[in-house]
Amino acid sequence: MKLSFTLNGVLVRADADPDERAVDLLRDLGALDVKEGCGTGECGACSVLVDGVHKLSCLLLAAQLAGRELTTAAGLGTVAAPHPIQRAFAEHGAVQCGFCTPGMTIAAAALLARNPEPSRLDARRAISGNLCRCTGYVKIVDAVCAAASELSEAPGGETPGAEDQA
Amino acid sequence: MHLRSSPPPRADALAKATGAERYVLDFAPAECLSAGAYRPGAALNIAHGRVLGVDASAALAVPGVLRVLTAADVPGTNLQGIVHKDQPVLCGEVIRHAGDPVALVLAESAESLRRGLAALRADIEPLPGVFDPEAALKKDAPLVHPQHKGGNLLLGARIEKGDARAALKNAPVVVRGEFSTPMQEHAFLETQCGFARLLPDGVLDMTVSTQAPFRDRFEIGHALALNPFKIRIRAPYLGGGFGGKDGATVQCLLALAALNAAGRPVRMSWEREESILAGYKRHAVHLRYTLGAERDGTLLALSCRLTYDTGAYAHLGCEVMELGMEHAAGPYRVPHTHIEGRCVYTNNPIAGAFRGFGVAQVSPAFEGLMDALAAKLCLDPLELRRKNALLPGDENCSGVTLTSSVHLAECLDELAAHPLWTTRQAWRAAAPRFTRRGVGLAAVFNGMGYGRGLADMAIAKLELTEAGEFLVYNSVADMGQGNAAAFALLAAQELNQSLAENPGAVRLLQPDTERCHPSGSSSAGRTTYTFGNALLKACAAMREKLLARAAMALFVDETQALELAPGAVLHPASGRSLPLTALARFLKRDDRVCVGEFLMPVAQDPPDTGRAFQIGFPHLFFSYGAHLARIEVDELTGRVRVCDFLAATDGGRVLDRSCFDQQAQGGAAQGIGYALLEEFKTRGGLIQTADLSTCLIPTALDLPDIQSLAVDGHEPTGPRGLKGVGEVGLNGPAPALASALEDATGERLRDFPLTPERVLAALNKRRPPSRRRA
C-alpha cells in the first residue's frame, strides 16, 4: 500500500506492506535514530512524535502514519544544530550507551511541549515509559529540567517538539 | 541564561543525544539476509532433552527460506566458550537448557525468517533435569555434561589463610547466616546482534555488538575450524553490555550463517525474548557464612561456603566464582579465612559475566554478618566497619598484601559526616503513618583486571592524520561506559590539545581487528586503566617524535626548546610555530603512527592457596565504596521505596567527574534493581519472566536521585592515577538496602530480591514493631 507522511519536516512517500510496523518502515527510510529495544512497547527506545504526541513506533502500523507529521530524534536537532534538550543531555552527562537516548529525548520533548516547567517528579513520570539500563536516570532528569529552564527563559519562548517542525 | 557546564561533554555524547551515532545494525547493508536460531526447548517445555531429530521440510518450503543448518553442518569442534569450551554452537544430541539452539535458519528477509522458524519442528525426548545446585551435587543426579570428570561440579575451590577453624572455635563472638542471591538479566537496550559477510578472498568480515572483538576471533575459529586471522571483527559503540556481551552471543551462529550464504551479507538480531532466553545471566548463589570476632569488634575469622549455579554451560563460571571467593570476607582485615566455592552445572539458563562479577553476590552476605555482629556487640555499624576497614599495607582475606591504593576508610568517613547519616534518627522517627523508615549502609570493593595467570594487556595505536588531527585507534569496545571518550580526553591532555576549542583535535576509531592493535576485553574494570596506560605511552612517543621532526623545520637544534601546543608545535623563544597540518604533510604515513603497550602489574609472591583456579587469582588492585540507603517500607503492602541513596567511591584519581558519577549512579541503579525488584524466575529451568513486561528493571519512578561522592585517591600505576570504577557500584545496594530494611522492620531478609511479598511476610512475623537500633 502506498502512503505519504511528513518525516522530520520532509514529505515522504512510501510503499508499505499492510502488516508492516512503523519502526521498520522508518528505519528502512533511513531514520536510523529510531531504535528498537523490545518490539512490544515495554522499553520506549522507538519513541517518536506523531502530530506532536509521544508514540511507540514498534506498536504502530506503517499505515497509521499516513497523513501524519512524524518527528524523530534527528528531527529535533542535529550535531551541528542540536535542540536544547539534546544539548542538555550531552552537557549533563545523561548519555552513556546512548541506545535509549533518541527515545528519551522524544519523551522529554513531548513533556516540555505540554509542561514547560516540570518538576523533577514530572520529568521522572514523563520518561517512566522509557527504560535506561546505564544511567540510573539522575542525569537524564537533570538534563530535562535544565532544558526546560533554558527553553522557558529563551527570548520568544521557543517551544520544543513537533510544534516547531511544521 | 543557559550556563554551559565547564568541562566539555563526553566525546560521544552529542552524536548519541541527537541520534546520529550508529550502532551495529545501523551499519548493516539493506540487502542482508536474515539468520536466526531455532530454540525449541521453551515452546516444548523442555530444559533438558535428547534431540531425536529436526524436521526442516516445512521450513524449507517457506518462500524465502534458503537454508536450515543443524549440528551436522557445523565444521570444527562445534564448541564455544571463553575459557571452557563446552557450549555447542548448534546442539546435535542434547539440549541442556531451554534456550539451546538446534538449528540455524537462513532466509531472504526478517519476515521469511520468522515464518521459517515457526515452521521448524524438533523431536526432543525429555530427560530428567537438575535445577538446583544442591540437587545437582547429589549422587545419582542426572548429569548435565556426562563427560565432565567432576560430574555436575564444574569447579570446587578453596582459599585459605591462617587457621579459621581454630580461630572460630576460640572466638569470643560468632555470628552465622545463610543467604541467597538471584539470577539477574543484563537487559541492555540493544539486544545481541551483528552482521557478517564472507569476502571473496576468504576473509569473514563481521560487525558485532561485542565486548571482546579480538578474542572473539579465536572463539569463532575454534568452534568453526576457521583461521582466526581470516576473521575481521568491528565493534561499533554498543547499546549496553554489562558483561552480557563478553563471549560469543551471535558470533559463531552468525559466522556459520555467513559461511553458508554464498558471499551475501547476513544479519542476526535477537529479539528481546530470545535475548532473555539465550543470553547469559548473573549467577544465582547460595552462601553459608560464619564470622568470628573479639568483643571489641575486631574481626578474627571467616568461614564460608559459596555455591554458584552456572546453568547449562561454564561460560566464565569458574572465574566469576573466583572473584566472589576472593571478595568473600569483605574489604576488611580478617586474619583467618576458610573460603570454599562450588560452581555447579544445572539445566538452568547459562550464567556468565555481569558487572560486579561474582562479588555482587557475596557482598550481601559479608555485610549482613557485619550488621549482625554490630547488633550483637551493640556497636555502631559504621564504626565497626571503619575499625576493620582495609588500609594500605594490610593483607586482604586471600593473603595479598595491598601495595595498591586503598581509600575505603575515607569512603566511610564521607558517609559518617554526611547529613543523610547524621540526621538518621530524627528522619526515622518522623515516619508517616503505616510507614516505617530505615537507614542502612554497606562497605564494598571490587578487584580490577584479570588477576594473575592471564596477561591483562592493551596496545594503543595513535596516528597524526594527514589533516593534522590525532586519531586514537581504540582497541577496547565502548559498551557505554565512556572509555572511548576517556581515551580522547587522556590523549588531549597528554598531547596538550583542547577538546573544548576543537573537538576534532582528537578523533576516535572504534575497535576493528584489522586496523587496531590487539587488546583485552572491555570488562573487569580494566578498560580505561590498561588501555589508558598504553595510550599515554603512545602519546608520549608521539610528542617526542613531533618535537624532533618539527625541530628540523623550525631551525631549532634542541627539542627541549619546543612545545606541543593546540594544533601546532611552538618555539616560545622565537614565537615561531609549525601547524600540525603542515607537520603531518611533512611526514610519511608510517612515520605518523606511534604505538604504546601496557601490561597490568600483578601481585608479587601470591599466596599459596586457591590452587584450583586456572587463571585470575589473585588480584592486586581494588576499587572501594561505601553506600548508604534511606528507605520507607509500606506496612500494608511491603513495598520498599528508596528515598535517598548515597555512594562514596574510591576509584583513584577522578579523570572526568561526570563520567565517574555516571558509573557510580548507573552501578547503584542496577544494584537497587537487583536488590529490590529484579526477580528473574525459572521453574524447572523454564524462564517465567520471558519478556520486559515480567522481567522488570527499574524505571525512572523506581529510583531516587542517587548521589555520588568521589574520594579523590591516587593509584600510582593508573593513567593519571585512576582505577576502574565500573563494577564496584553494583555491589553496595543489596547489602545497604537489606541493612536499611532491618533497621526499619527489625528483620534481616537474607534471600534476595527483597520483594514486597518477602517484606510483608517479615513484617507479619514481627508485630508490633520493634527496633533493634535505638
mmCIF file of N, CA and C in Angstrom, chain B residues 544-559 562 569 571 576 578 583 586-588 591:
data_model
loop_
_atom_site.group_PDB
_atom_site.id
_atom_site.type_symbol
_atom_site.label_atom_id
_atom_site.label_comp_id
_atom_site.label_asym_id
_atom_site.label_seq_id
_atom_site.Cartn_x
_atom_site.Cartn_y
_atom_site.Cartn_z
ATOM 1 N N GLU B 544 57.311 13.272 21.552
ATOM 2 C CA GLU B 544 58.757 13.296 21.310
ATOM 3 C C GLU B 544 59.059 13.350 19.819
ATOM 4 N N LYS B 545 58.344 12.503 19.097
ATOM 5 C CA LYS B 545 58.582 12.426 17.655
ATOM 6 C C LYS B 545 58.258 13.750 16.967
ATOM 7 N N LEU B 546 57.099 14.323 17.309
ATOM 8 C CA LEU B 546 56.673 15.544 16.614
ATOM 9 C C LEU B 546 57.612 16.702 16.940
ATOM 10 N N LEU B 547 58.066 16.748 18.191
ATOM 11 C CA LEU B 547 59.008 17.824 18.535
ATOM 12 C C LEU B 547 60.301 17.658 17.747
ATOM 13 N N ALA B 548 60.759 16.419 17.663
ATOM 14 C CA ALA B 548 62.012 16.177 16.942
ATOM 15 C C ALA B 548 61.872 16.511 15.460
ATOM 16 N N ARG B 549 60.732 16.122 14.875
ATOM 17 C CA ARG B 549 60.543 16.396 13.453
ATOM 18 C C ARG B 549 60.373 17.902 13.211
ATOM 19 N N ALA B 550 59.665 18.549 14.139
ATOM 20 C CA ALA B 550 59.429 19.980 13.963
ATOM 21 C C ALA B 550 60.720 20.774 14.121
ATOM 22 N N ALA B 551 61.635 20.233 14.925
ATOM 23 C CA ALA B 551 62.908 20.940 15.145
ATOM 24 C C ALA B 551 63.591 21.241 13.821
ATOM 25 N N MET B 552 63.536 20.277 12.922
ATOM 26 C CA MET B 552 64.177 20.475 11.610
ATOM 27 C C MET B 552 63.537 21.642 10.871
ATOM 28 N N ALA B 553 62.204 21.595 10.805
ATOM 29 C CA ALA B 553 61.502 22.623 10.025
ATOM 30 C C ALA B 553 61.601 24.007 10.655
ATOM 31 N N LEU B 554 61.723 24.030 11.987
ATOM 32 C CA LEU B 554 61.746 25.327 12.682
ATOM 33 C C LEU B 554 63.181 25.844 12.910
ATOM 34 N N PHE B 555 64.146 25.126 12.403
ATOM 35 C CA PHE B 555 65.557 25.510 12.582
ATOM 36 C C PHE B 555 65.908 25.657 14.068
ATOM 37 N N VAL B 556 65.506 24.682 14.831
ATOM 38 C CA VAL B 556 65.815 24.666 16.268
ATOM 39 C C VAL B 556 66.676 23.442 16.519
ATOM 40 N N ASP B 557 67.733 23.587 17.291
ATOM 41 C CA ASP B 557 68.624 22.443 17.452
ATOM 42 C C ASP B 557 68.448 21.696 18.772
ATOM 43 N N GLU B 558 67.459 22.106 19.564
ATOM 44 C CA GLU B 558 67.178 21.361 20.792
ATOM 45 C C GLU B 558 65.672 21.174 20.941
ATOM 46 N N THR B 559 65.223 19.908 21.056
ATOM 47 C CA THR B 559 63.770 19.683 21.136
ATOM 48 C C THR B 559 63.196 20.226 22.443
ATOM 49 N N LEU B 562 61.133 23.267 22.348
ATOM 50 C CA LEU B 562 59.844 23.240 21.642
ATOM 51 C C LEU B 562 58.726 22.746 22.545
ATOM 52 N N VAL B 569 53.258 22.909 16.738
ATOM 53 C CA VAL B 569 54.445 22.838 17.586
ATOM 54 C C VAL B 569 54.995 24.257 17.687
ATOM 55 N N HIS B 571 57.775 27.251 19.155
ATOM 56 C CA HIS B 571 59.089 27.585 19.682
ATOM 57 C C HIS B 571 58.909 28.887 20.459
ATOM 58 N N ARG B 576 58.054 31.342 16.793
ATOM 59 C CA ARG B 576 57.755 30.605 15.555
ATOM 60 C C ARG B 576 56.913 29.369 15.889
ATOM 61 N N LEU B 578 54.904 25.708 13.986
ATOM 62 C CA LEU B 578 54.644 24.865 12.815
ATOM 63 C C LEU B 578 53.289 24.191 13.026
ATOM 64 N N LEU B 583 53.067 19.888 9.561
ATOM 65 C CA LEU B 583 53.960 18.834 10.049
ATOM 66 C C LEU B 583 53.509 17.467 9.534
ATOM 67 N N PHE B 586 54.553 16.720 6.142
ATOM 68 C CA PHE B 586 55.998 16.579 6.126
ATOM 69 C C PHE B 586 56.415 15.119 6.403
ATOM 70 N N LEU B 587 55.493 14.362 7.044
ATOM 71 C CA LEU B 587 55.829 13.002 7.487
ATOM 72 C C LEU B 587 55.128 11.952 6.629
ATOM 73 N N LYS B 588 55.810 10.853 6.436
ATOM 74 C CA LYS B 588 55.191 9.738 5.728
ATOM 75 C C LYS B 588 54.195 9.055 6.661
ATOM 76 N N ASP B 591 55.321 7.058 9.522
ATOM 77 C CA ASP B 591 56.055 7.883 10.480
ATOM 78 C C ASP B 591 55.108 8.701 11.348
#
